[in-house]
CSV table of C-alpha atoms and ligand atoms in Angstrom, one decimal:
chain,number,residue,atom,x,y,z
A,509,MET,CA,114.1,86.1,107.8
A,510,LYS,CA,114.5,89.8,108.6
A,511,THR,CA,111.7,91.9,110.1
A,512,ILE,CA,109.5,93.4,107.5
A,513,ILE,CA,109.7,97.2,107.7
A,514,GLU,CA,107.4,100.0,106.4
A,515,PRO,CA,108.6,100.5,102.8
A,516,PHE,CA,108.5,104.4,103.1
A,517,ARG,CA,109.7,107.3,105.2
A,518,ILE,CA,107.3,110.0,106.6
A,519,LYS,CA,107.8,113.6,105.5
A,520,SER,CA,104.4,115.1,106.4
A,521,VAL,CA,102.5,114.3,109.6
A,522,GLU,CA,99.1,115.0,111.1
A,523,PRO,CA,98.4,115.3,114.8
A,524,ILE,CA,96.2,112.9,116.8
A,525,TYR,CA,94.0,114.6,119.3
A,526,PHE,CA,93.8,112.9,122.7
A,527,ASN,CA,90.7,112.7,124.9
A,528,THR,CA,89.7,110.9,128.1
A,529,LYS,CA,87.5,107.9,128.6
A,530,GLU,CA,84.9,110.0,130.4
A,531,GLU,CA,84.8,112.4,127.4
A,532,ARG,CA,84.4,109.5,125.0
A,533,ILE,CA,81.4,108.1,126.9
A,534,SER,CA,79.5,111.3,126.4
A,535,ILE,CA,80.7,111.7,122.8
A,536,LEU,CA,79.4,108.2,122.0
A,537,GLU,CA,76.1,108.9,123.6
A,538,LYS,CA,75.7,112.2,121.7
A,539,ALA,CA,76.5,110.1,118.5
A,540,SER,CA,73.6,107.8,119.4
A,541,HIS,CA,76.0,104.8,119.6
A,542,ASN,CA,76.8,105.1,115.9
A,543,ALA,CA,80.5,105.5,115.2
A,544,PHE,CA,79.7,107.1,111.8
A,545,LEU,CA,78.2,110.0,113.7
A,546,ILE,CA,81.4,110.7,115.8
A,547,HIS,CA,83.6,113.7,114.8
A,548,ALA,CA,86.9,112.5,113.4
A,549,HIS,CA,88.8,114.8,115.8
A,550,ASP,CA,87.3,112.8,118.7
A,551,VAL,CA,88.9,109.6,117.3
A,552,LEU,CA,92.5,108.5,118.3
A,553,ILE,CA,93.0,105.7,115.8
A,554,ASP,CA,90.5,105.6,113.0
A,555,LEU,CA,90.0,102.1,111.6
A,556,LEU,CA,86.5,102.9,110.4
A,557,THR,CA,87.5,102.3,106.8
A,558,ASP,CA,90.5,101.9,104.4
A,559,SER,CA,88.5,103.9,101.9
A,560,GLY,CA,89.9,107.2,100.8
A,561,THR,CA,92.1,107.3,103.9
A,562,SER,CA,95.4,106.2,102.4
A,563,ALA,CA,98.5,108.4,102.6
A,564,MET,CA,99.5,109.5,99.1
A,565,SER,CA,103.0,109.3,98.0
A,566,SER,CA,105.3,112.2,97.0
A,567,GLU,CA,104.8,111.0,93.4
A,568,GLN,CA,101.1,111.2,93.7
A,569,TRP,CA,101.3,114.7,95.1
A,570,SER,CA,103.5,115.7,92.2
A,571,GLY,CA,100.9,114.2,89.9
A,572,ILE,CA,98.3,116.4,91.6
A,573,MET,CA,100.3,119.4,90.5
A,574,ARG,CA,100.6,118.0,86.9
A,575,GLY,CA,96.8,117.4,86.7
A,576,ASP,CA,95.4,119.0,83.6
A,577,GLU,CA,91.9,120.5,84.2
A,578,SER,CA,90.7,120.7,80.6
A,579,TYR,CA,87.0,119.9,80.5
A,580,ALA,CA,87.4,117.6,77.5
A,581,GLY,CA,90.3,115.4,76.4
A,582,SER,CA,92.6,116.1,79.4
A,583,PRO,CA,96.0,114.4,79.1
A,584,SER,CA,95.4,113.3,82.7
A,585,TYR,CA,92.5,111.2,81.4
A,586,TYR,CA,94.6,109.6,78.8
A,587,ARG,CA,97.4,108.7,81.3
A,588,PHE,CA,94.7,107.3,83.7
A,589,LYS,CA,93.0,105.3,80.8
A,590,GLN,CA,96.4,103.8,79.8
A,591,VAL,CA,97.2,102.6,83.3
A,592,VAL,CA,93.7,101.0,83.7
A,593,GLN,CA,94.1,99.3,80.3
A,594,ASP,CA,97.6,98.0,81.2
A,595,ILE,CA,96.1,96.3,84.2
A,596,THR,CA,92.7,95.2,82.9
A,597,LYS,CA,93.3,95.0,79.1
A,598,MET,CA,89.7,96.4,78.8
A,599,PRO,CA,89.2,98.9,76.0
A,600,GLU,CA,86.4,101.0,77.5
A,601,VAL,CA,87.5,103.0,80.6
A,602,ILE,CA,84.9,105.3,82.3
A,603,PRO,CA,86.0,107.5,85.3
A,604,THR,CA,83.5,108.0,88.1
A,605,HIS,CA,83.7,110.0,91.3
A,606,GLN,CA,83.5,106.8,93.5
A,607,GLY,CA,82.9,103.1,93.1
A,608,ARG,CA,79.3,103.4,93.9
A,609,ALA,CA,78.8,105.9,91.1
A,610,ALA,CA,80.1,103.2,88.7
A,611,GLU,CA,77.7,100.7,90.3
A,612,LYS,CA,74.7,103.1,90.1
A,613,ILE,CA,75.3,103.6,86.4
A,614,LEU,CA,75.8,99.9,85.7
A,615,PHE,CA,72.8,98.7,87.7
A,616,SER,CA,70.5,101.4,86.3
A,617,ILE,CA,71.1,99.9,82.9
A,618,LEU,CA,71.2,96.1,83.8
A,619,GLY,CA,69.0,96.1,86.9
A,620,GLY,CA,65.2,96.1,87.4
A,621,LYS,CA,62.4,94.1,88.9
A,622,GLY,CA,62.7,90.3,88.7
A,623,LYS,CA,66.4,90.3,88.0
A,624,TYR,CA,69.1,88.6,90.2
A,625,PHE,CA,72.7,89.6,90.5
A,626,VAL,CA,74.8,86.7,91.8
A,627,SER,CA,78.1,87.2,93.7
A,628,ASN,CA,80.5,85.7,96.2
A,629,THR,CA,79.4,88.6,98.4
A,630,LEU,CA,78.1,91.9,97.3
A,631,PHE,CA,79.5,94.9,99.2
A,632,ASP,CA,76.9,97.1,101.0
A,633,THR,CA,76.8,99.9,98.3
A,634,THR,CA,76.7,97.4,95.5
A,635,ARG,CA,73.8,95.5,97.1
A,636,ALA,CA,72.0,98.8,97.7
A,637,ASN,CA,72.4,100.0,94.1
A,638,ILE,CA,71.1,96.6,92.9
A,639,GLU,CA,68.1,96.7,95.2
A,640,PHE,CA,67.4,100.4,94.4
A,641,SER,CA,67.0,99.3,90.8
A,642,GLY,CA,64.3,96.8,91.9
A,643,ALA,CA,66.6,93.8,91.4
A,644,ASN,CA,67.8,91.3,93.9
A,645,GLY,CA,71.4,90.7,95.1
A,646,VAL,CA,72.3,87.1,95.9
A,647,ASP,CA,75.4,86.0,97.9
A,648,LEU,CA,76.7,82.5,97.2
A,649,LEU,CA,79.8,82.4,99.3
A,650,CYS,CA,81.7,79.1,99.7
A,651,GLU,CA,81.1,77.2,102.9
A,652,GLU,CA,84.5,77.8,104.4
A,653,GLY,CA,83.9,81.6,104.0
A,654,LYS,CA,81.1,81.4,106.5
A,655,LYS,CA,83.2,80.0,109.3
A,656,PRO,CA,85.2,82.8,110.9
A,657,GLY,CA,87.4,80.7,113.1
A,658,ILE,CA,88.6,78.1,110.6
A,659,PRO,CA,91.4,79.2,108.4
A,660,ALA,CA,91.5,78.4,104.6
A,661,PRO,CA,93.5,80.1,101.8
A,662,PHE,CA,90.7,81.4,99.7
A,663,LYS,CA,87.6,82.1,101.8
A,664,GLY,CA,86.3,84.7,99.4
A,665,ASN,CA,85.5,82.1,96.7
A,666,ILE,CA,82.0,81.8,95.3
A,667,ASP,CA,80.3,78.4,95.7
A,668,ILE,CA,80.5,77.2,92.1
A,669,GLU,CA,77.9,74.4,92.6
A,670,ALA,CA,75.4,76.8,94.3
A,671,LEU,CA,76.0,79.3,91.5
A,672,GLU,CA,75.0,76.7,88.8
A,673,LEU,CA,72.0,75.5,90.8
A,674,PHE,CA,70.8,79.1,91.3
A,675,ILE,CA,71.1,79.9,87.6
A,676,LEU,CA,69.1,76.7,86.8
A,677,GLU,CA,66.4,77.7,89.4
A,678,LYS,CA,65.9,81.3,88.4
A,679,GLY,CA,66.8,81.0,84.7
A,680,ALA,CA,69.9,82.5,83.0
A,681,ASN,CA,67.6,85.2,81.4
A,682,ASN,CA,66.9,86.7,84.7
A,683,ILE,CA,70.5,87.0,85.7
A,684,PRO,CA,72.1,90.0,84.0
A,685,LEU,CA,75.5,89.7,85.7
A,686,CYS,CA,77.7,87.6,88.0
A,687,ILE,CA,80.0,89.8,90.2
A,688,ILE,CA,83.1,88.6,92.0
A,689,THR,CA,84.3,90.9,94.7
A,690,VAL,CA,88.1,90.8,95.2
A,691,THR,CA,89.0,90.7,98.0
A,692,ASN,CA,85.7,89.9,99.7
A,693,ASN,CA,85.3,93.1,101.8
A,694,SER,CA,82.0,92.1,103.6
A,695,GLY,CA,83.3,88.5,104.1
A,696,GLY,CA,86.4,89.3,106.0
A,697,GLY,CA,88.7,90.7,103.3
A,698,GLN,CA,89.3,87.2,102.2
A,699,PRO,CA,90.8,86.5,98.7
A,700,VAL,CA,89.3,84.7,95.7
A,701,SER,CA,91.5,82.1,94.0
A,702,MET,CA,92.4,82.3,90.2
A,703,GLN,CA,90.9,78.8,89.9
A,704,ASN,CA,87.6,80.0,91.4
A,705,ILE,CA,87.5,82.9,88.9
A,706,ARG,CA,88.3,80.6,86.1
A,707,ASP,CA,85.5,78.2,87.2
A,708,THR,CA,83.1,81.0,87.5
A,709,ARG,CA,83.9,82.1,84.0
A,710,ALA,CA,83.2,78.6,82.8
A,711,VAL,CA,79.8,78.6,84.4
A,712,CYS,CA,79.1,82.1,83.1
A,713,ASN,CA,80.1,80.9,79.6
A,714,LYS,CA,77.8,77.9,79.7
A,715,TYR,CA,74.8,80.1,80.5
A,716,ASN,CA,75.9,83.2,78.6
A,717,ILE,CA,76.0,85.5,81.7
A,718,PRO,CA,78.6,88.3,81.7
A,719,LEU,CA,81.1,88.3,84.6
A,720,PHE,CA,82.2,91.6,86.3
A,721,ILE,CA,84.9,92.0,88.9
A,722,ASP,CA,84.4,94.4,91.9
A,723,ALA,CA,88.1,95.2,91.7
A,724,CYS,CA,88.5,97.6,94.7
A,725,ARG,CA,91.3,95.5,96.2
A,726,PHE,CA,92.6,93.7,93.1
A,727,ALA,CA,96.3,94.1,94.0
A,728,GLU,CA,95.8,92.6,97.5
A,729,ASN,CA,93.9,89.7,96.0
A,730,CYS,CA,96.7,89.2,93.4
A,731,TYR,CA,99.3,89.2,96.1
A,732,PHE,CA,97.4,86.4,98.0
A,733,ILE,CA,97.2,84.4,94.7
A,734,GLN,CA,101.0,84.9,94.3
A,735,GLN,CA,101.6,83.7,97.9
A,736,ARG,CA,99.0,80.9,98.2
A,737,GLU,CA,98.1,79.5,94.8
A,738,GLU,CA,100.1,76.9,92.9
A,739,GLY,CA,101.8,78.2,89.8
A,740,TYR,CA,101.8,81.9,90.6
A,741,GLN,CA,105.0,82.3,92.8
A,742,ASN,CA,107.1,83.5,90.0
A,743,LYS,CA,104.6,85.8,88.4
A,744,THR,CA,104.5,89.5,88.9
A,745,ILE,CA,101.4,91.2,90.4
A,746,LEU,CA,100.7,92.8,87.0
A,747,GLU,CA,100.8,89.4,85.3
A,748,ILE,CA,98.5,88.0,87.8
A,749,ALA,CA,96.1,91.0,87.5
A,750,ASN,CA,96.2,90.6,83.7
A,751,GLU,CA,95.1,87.0,84.0
A,752,LEU,CA,92.4,87.8,86.6
A,753,PHE,CA,90.8,90.5,84.5
A,754,SER,CA,91.1,88.4,81.3
A,755,TYR,CA,88.3,86.2,82.7
A,756,ALA,CA,86.0,89.2,83.2
A,757,ASP,CA,83.8,91.2,80.8
A,758,GLY,CA,84.1,94.3,82.9
A,759,CYS,CA,84.9,95.7,86.3
A,760,THR,CA,83.9,98.4,88.8
A,761,MET,CA,86.5,100.0,91.0
A,762,SER,CA,86.7,102.4,93.9
A,763,ALA,CA,90.1,104.2,93.6
A,764,LYS,CA,89.8,105.0,97.3
A,765,LYS,CA,91.1,101.5,98.1
A,766,ASP,CA,93.9,100.0,96.0
A,767,ALA,CA,94.7,103.2,94.1
A,768,PHE,CA,95.7,105.1,97.3
A,769,ALA,CA,93.5,108.0,96.1
A,770,ASN,CA,91.3,110.1,98.4
A,771,ILE,CA,88.5,110.1,95.9
A,772,GLY,CA,87.7,108.4,92.6
A,773,GLY,CA,86.6,105.2,90.8
A,774,PHE,CA,85.9,103.8,87.4
A,775,LEU,CA,84.0,101.4,85.2
A,776,ALA,CA,85.9,99.4,82.6
A,777,MET,CA,84.6,96.9,80.1
A,778,ASN,CA,84.9,95.1,76.8
A,779,ASN,CA,81.5,95.7,75.4
A,780,PRO,CA,81.4,99.0,73.5
A,781,LYS,CA,77.6,99.1,73.3
A,782,LEU,CA,77.2,98.8,77.0
A,783,ALA,CA,80.0,101.3,77.5
A,784,GLN,CA,78.1,103.8,75.3
A,785,GLU,CA,74.9,103.4,77.4
A,786,CYS,CA,77.0,103.9,80.6
A,787,ARG,CA,78.5,107.1,79.1
A,788,ASN,CA,75.1,108.4,78.3
A,789,LEU,CA,74.1,108.1,82.0
A,790,LEU,CA,77.6,109.3,83.1
A,791,ILE,CA,77.0,112.6,81.3
A,792,ILE,CA,73.8,113.4,83.3
A,793,THR,CA,75.1,112.3,86.7
A,794,GLU,CA,78.9,112.5,86.8
A,795,GLY,CA,80.2,114.6,83.9
A,796,PHE,CA,81.9,114.4,80.5
A,797,PRO,CA,83.4,111.0,79.7
A,798,THR,CA,87.0,112.1,80.0
A,799,TYR,CA,86.6,113.3,83.7
A,800,GLY,CA,83.4,111.6,85.0
A,801,GLY,CA,83.0,113.5,88.3
A,802,LEU,CA,86.7,113.8,89.0
A,803,ALA,CA,89.3,116.6,88.6
A,804,GLY,CA,92.2,116.1,86.3
A,805,ARG,CA,94.5,116.0,89.3
A,806,ASP,CA,92.5,113.1,90.8
A,807,LEU,CA,92.9,111.1,87.6
A,808,GLU,CA,96.7,111.6,87.9
A,809,ALA,CA,96.7,110.5,91.6
A,810,ILE,CA,94.8,107.4,90.7
A,811,ALA,CA,97.0,106.5,87.7
A,812,ILE,CA,100.1,106.7,89.9
A,813,GLY,CA,98.5,104.9,92.8
A,814,LEU,CA,97.4,102.0,90.6
A,815,GLN,CA,101.0,101.5,89.6
A,816,GLU,CA,102.4,101.9,93.1
A,817,VAL,CA,100.0,99.4,94.6
A,818,MET,CA,101.4,96.6,92.5
A,819,ASP,CA,104.9,96.9,94.1
A,820,VAL,CA,105.5,93.6,95.8
A,821,ASN,CA,107.5,95.2,98.6
A,822,TYR,CA,104.5,97.4,99.5
A,823,LEU,CA,102.1,94.4,99.3
A,824,HIS,CA,104.4,92.3,101.5
A,825,TYR,CA,104.4,95.0,104.2
A,826,ARG,CA,100.7,95.7,103.7
A,827,ILE,CA,99.5,92.1,104.2
A,828,ARG,CA,102.1,91.4,106.9
A,829,SER,CA,100.9,94.4,109.0
A,830,THR,CA,97.3,93.2,108.9
A,831,GLU,CA,98.5,89.7,109.9
A,832,TYR,CA,100.6,91.3,112.8
A,833,LEU,CA,97.5,92.7,114.4
A,834,SER,CA,95.5,89.5,113.9
A,835,ASN,CA,98.3,87.3,115.4
A,836,LYS,CA,98.4,89.5,118.5
A,837,LEU,CA,94.7,89.1,119.0
A,838,ILE,CA,94.7,85.4,118.4
A,839,ALA,CA,97.5,85.0,121.0
A,840,ALA,CA,95.2,86.6,123.6
A,841,GLY,CA,92.3,84.4,122.7
A,842,VAL,CA,90.2,87.1,120.9
A,843,PRO,CA,88.0,85.4,118.3
A,844,VAL,CA,89.0,86.8,114.9
A,845,MET,CA,88.3,85.7,111.4
A,846,GLN,CA,91.1,83.5,110.3
A,847,PRO,CA,93.3,83.9,108.4
A,848,ALA,CA,93.7,87.8,108.5
A,849,GLY,CA,92.1,89.6,105.6
A,850,GLY,CA,94.0,91.8,103.2
A,851,HIS,CA,92.9,95.2,104.4
A,852,ALA,CA,91.4,94.5,107.8
A,853,VAL,CA,91.1,92.3,110.8
A,854,TYR,CA,87.6,91.1,111.5
A,855,ILE,CA,86.6,90.3,115.1
A,856,ASP,CA,83.8,87.7,115.4
A,857,ALA,CA,81.4,89.6,117.6
A,858,LYS,CA,79.1,86.7,118.1
A,859,ALA,CA,81.9,84.7,119.7
A,860,PHE,CA,83.3,87.7,121.5
A,861,LEU,CA,79.9,88.6,123.1
A,862,PRO,CA,77.9,85.3,123.3
A,863,HIS,CA,75.6,86.8,125.9
A,864,ILE,CA,74.3,89.5,123.6
A,865,PRO,CA,71.6,88.2,121.1
A,866,VAL,CA,71.9,89.2,117.4
A,867,ASP,CA,68.9,91.4,117.6
A,868,GLN,CA,70.8,93.5,120.2
A,869,TYR,CA,73.6,94.0,117.7
A,870,PRO,CA,76.7,92.6,119.4
A,871,GLY,CA,78.9,94.0,116.7
A,872,GLN,CA,77.7,97.5,117.3
A,873,VAL,CA,78.1,97.0,121.1
A,874,LEU,CA,81.8,96.0,120.5
A,875,VAL,CA,82.3,99.0,118.2
A,876,GLY,CA,81.1,101.3,121.1
A,877,ALA,CA,83.3,99.5,123.6
A,878,LEU,CA,86.5,99.9,121.6
A,879,TYR,CA,85.8,103.6,121.1
A,880,ILE,CA,85.2,104.2,124.9
A,881,GLU,CA,88.2,102.1,126.0
A,882,GLY,CA,90.8,103.5,123.6
A,883,GLY,CA,89.3,106.0,121.1
A,884,ILE,CA,89.4,103.4,118.3
A,885,ARG,CA,86.8,103.7,115.7
A,886,SER,CA,85.8,100.5,113.9
A,887,VAL,CA,82.7,99.4,112.0
A,888,GLU,CA,80.0,96.7,112.4
A,889,ILE,CA,79.6,94.4,109.5
A,890,GLY,CA,76.7,92.3,110.7
A,891,SER,CA,73.0,92.7,111.3
A,892,LEU,CA,73.0,96.5,111.7
A,893,MET,CA,74.6,96.7,108.2
A,894,PHE,CA,72.8,93.8,106.5
A,895,GLY,CA,69.9,92.9,108.7
A,896,LYS,CA,66.4,92.9,107.2
A,897,TYR,CA,62.9,92.6,108.7
A,898,ASP,CA,60.4,89.8,108.0
A,899,GLU,CA,56.6,90.6,107.6
A,900,ASN,CA,56.2,90.7,111.4
A,901,ALA,CA,59.0,93.3,111.7
A,902,LYS,CA,61.3,90.6,113.3
A,903,LEU,CA,65.0,91.0,112.5
A,904,ILE,CA,66.4,88.6,109.9
A,905,PRO,CA,70.0,88.6,111.0
A,906,ALA,CA,73.1,88.7,108.8
A,907,ALA,CA,75.1,85.5,108.3
A,908,MET,CA,77.9,86.8,110.6
A,909,GLU,CA,78.3,89.5,113.2
A,910,LEU,CA,81.7,91.0,112.5
A,911,VAL,CA,83.5,94.1,113.6
A,912,ARG,CA,86.0,95.3,111.0
A,913,LEU,CA,89.2,97.0,111.9
A,914,ALA,CA,90.2,98.4,108.5
A,915,ILE,CA,93.8,99.5,108.2
A,916,PRO,CA,94.3,102.7,106.2
A,917,ARG,CA,97.2,102.3,103.7
A,918,ARG,CA,100.6,103.7,104.7
A,919,VAL,CA,99.0,105.7,107.6
A,920,TYR,CA,99.7,104.0,111.0
A,921,THR,CA,102.9,102.7,112.4
A,922,GLN,CA,103.6,99.5,114.2
A,923,SER,CA,103.2,101.2,117.6
A,924,HIS,CA,99.8,102.5,116.7
A,925,ILE,CA,98.8,98.9,115.9
A,926,ASP,CA,100.3,97.6,119.2
A,927,TYR,CA,98.1,100.1,121.0
A,928,VAL,CA,95.0,98.9,119.1
A,929,ALA,CA,95.8,95.3,120.1
A,930,GLU,CA,96.2,96.4,123.8
A,931,VAL,CA,92.8,98.1,123.8
A,932,ILE,CA,91.0,95.2,122.2
A,933,ILE,CA,92.5,92.8,124.7
A,934,GLU,CA,91.4,95.0,127.6
A,935,VAL,CA,87.8,95.1,126.3
A,936,PHE,CA,88.0,91.3,125.8
A,937,GLU,CA,88.9,90.8,129.5
A,938,LYS,CA,85.8,92.6,130.7
A,939,ARG,CA,83.4,91.6,127.8
A,940,ASP,CA,80.8,90.2,130.3
A,941,GLU,CA,80.0,93.8,131.4
A,942,LEU,CA,78.8,94.9,128.0
A,943,LYS,CA,75.1,95.3,127.2
A,944,GLY,CA,73.0,95.1,124.1
A,945,LEU,CA,71.6,98.0,121.9
A,946,GLU,CA,68.3,98.7,120.2
A,947,ILE,CA,67.6,100.9,117.2
A,948,THR,CA,65.6,104.1,117.7
A,949,GLU,CA,65.8,105.6,114.2
A,950,GLU,CA,66.8,104.1,110.8
A,951,ALA,CA,66.8,104.8,107.1
A,952,PRO,CA,65.3,102.3,104.6
A,953,LEU,CA,68.6,101.8,102.7
A,954,LEU,CA,72.2,101.6,104.1
A,955,ARG,CA,70.8,102.2,107.6
A,956,HIS,CA,74.1,101.6,109.4
A,957,PHE,CA,75.4,105.0,108.2
A,958,THR,CA,72.8,107.1,110.0
A,959,ALA,CA,70.9,104.8,112.4
A,960,LYS,CA,70.5,105.9,116.0
A,961,LEU,CA,70.7,103.4,118.9
A,962,LYS,CA,70.4,103.2,122.6
A,963,PRO,CA,71.2,100.6,125.3
A,964,VAL,CA,68.4,98.1,125.7
A,965,SER,CA,66.1,98.8,128.6
A,966,GLN,CA,66.2,96.0,131.0
B,80,PLP,C1,84.3,100.6,98.8
B,80,PLP,C2,83.7,99.6,98.1
B,80,PLP,C3,82.8,99.9,97.1
B,80,PLP,C4,82.2,101.2,96.8
B,80,PLP,O1,83.2,102.2,96.5
B,80,PLP,P1,83.0,103.7,97.0
B,80,PLP,O2,84.2,104.4,96.3
B,80,PLP,O3,83.1,103.8,98.5
B,80,PLP,O4,81.7,104.2,96.5
B,80,PLP,C5,82.3,98.8,96.3
B,80,PLP,N1,82.7,97.5,96.5
B,80,PLP,C6,83.6,97.2,97.5
B,80,PLP,C7,84.1,95.8,97.6
B,80,PLP,C8,84.2,98.2,98.3
B,80,PLP,O5,85.1,97.9,99.2
């Protein structure tokens, strides 16, 4: 087989600013050991997130110029709506300024005290919006999904048996929604199989619970289904997406992921009554229903991006480039979640830094070390992001301590990725020297964005 190449040429470039290791040590200290607080100019390779960081295509930039900025009934909205409907077949399409705005609207209506939202794994903003409404978010990830070192084809699957048991325990009346996140961002970017979605639908039907898809990376998930699941090899990504969404009653989406847009999101659903309630809230928070917090030009960029992302040549390159980084790390003995996720490589920080206890945030320690060593910015997905406290203020750790290296879409070349692998391997070789962190300041919700930390005092 021939080498897989980037399926694009570059016609506009951005400089990377270089700094020294000494400079980075003081920058990280000033940022209180929180990578979110580092200025982007001080970062060489930014793998903090794949959200809103994609390179747009020349077609998308052309769409930006075509965007129609009418307050009501913009043709850009109708083009956007048509594309979303072609993919989801859902009649109600509501634009929002981000995925979390769609979540805020949905959970303001369906949430509240005593309710439970069940999922394979809720993303951090999804969980926060559920909890902000007074409800509880419950992750029921399959067993193989919790074992970073053991490969399996669909580690994002929900545990169907646990789902049914949970419904019986809490009562279907207290469960307004089941949410399947594709791919499972907080669980290693791992895909969910079509069979698992079909089985989830069957359980939801039995107890009359609606099913929504958190569709941020639907195309990457559909590509994994095409490659790994029996019976899908000869189907197009669009056909697979149509089937996937056919099992759902609705979806939330951040267009900053699989739509290559720098901003945007939407809610789509079948139920016109629920859609009307959502639009009523949309008007007071986001804007009129035909723009919902976006400019007409954003709607154009999203519509074009949603079509481009389903190109199998792009997806082939996309998934292969993530795997490329993963393979280099595995060859050097670095513990990573296997197999590689769609949009990111996840380092198992617990295995990488076994001498640092979970209440000293090994993931965050590793994030800092990668920044100092090579100016690489990554993100902790572990107990800093998801940890809670018990009544004695003792940390209840997250299930896994991961460091995510999210790969922005169409942004970095293979030599950038080679550099990233080199830096990680260098840090791995001197991992014994790294020391734990403690929190000095934190917010009650989504604390990882703003928390301040310092090295533990010995
Ligand atoms: C990014 C993301 C969201 C939230 O979307 P924003 O556009 O960042 O608000 C929700 N769910 C998942 C799985 C995500 O990756």
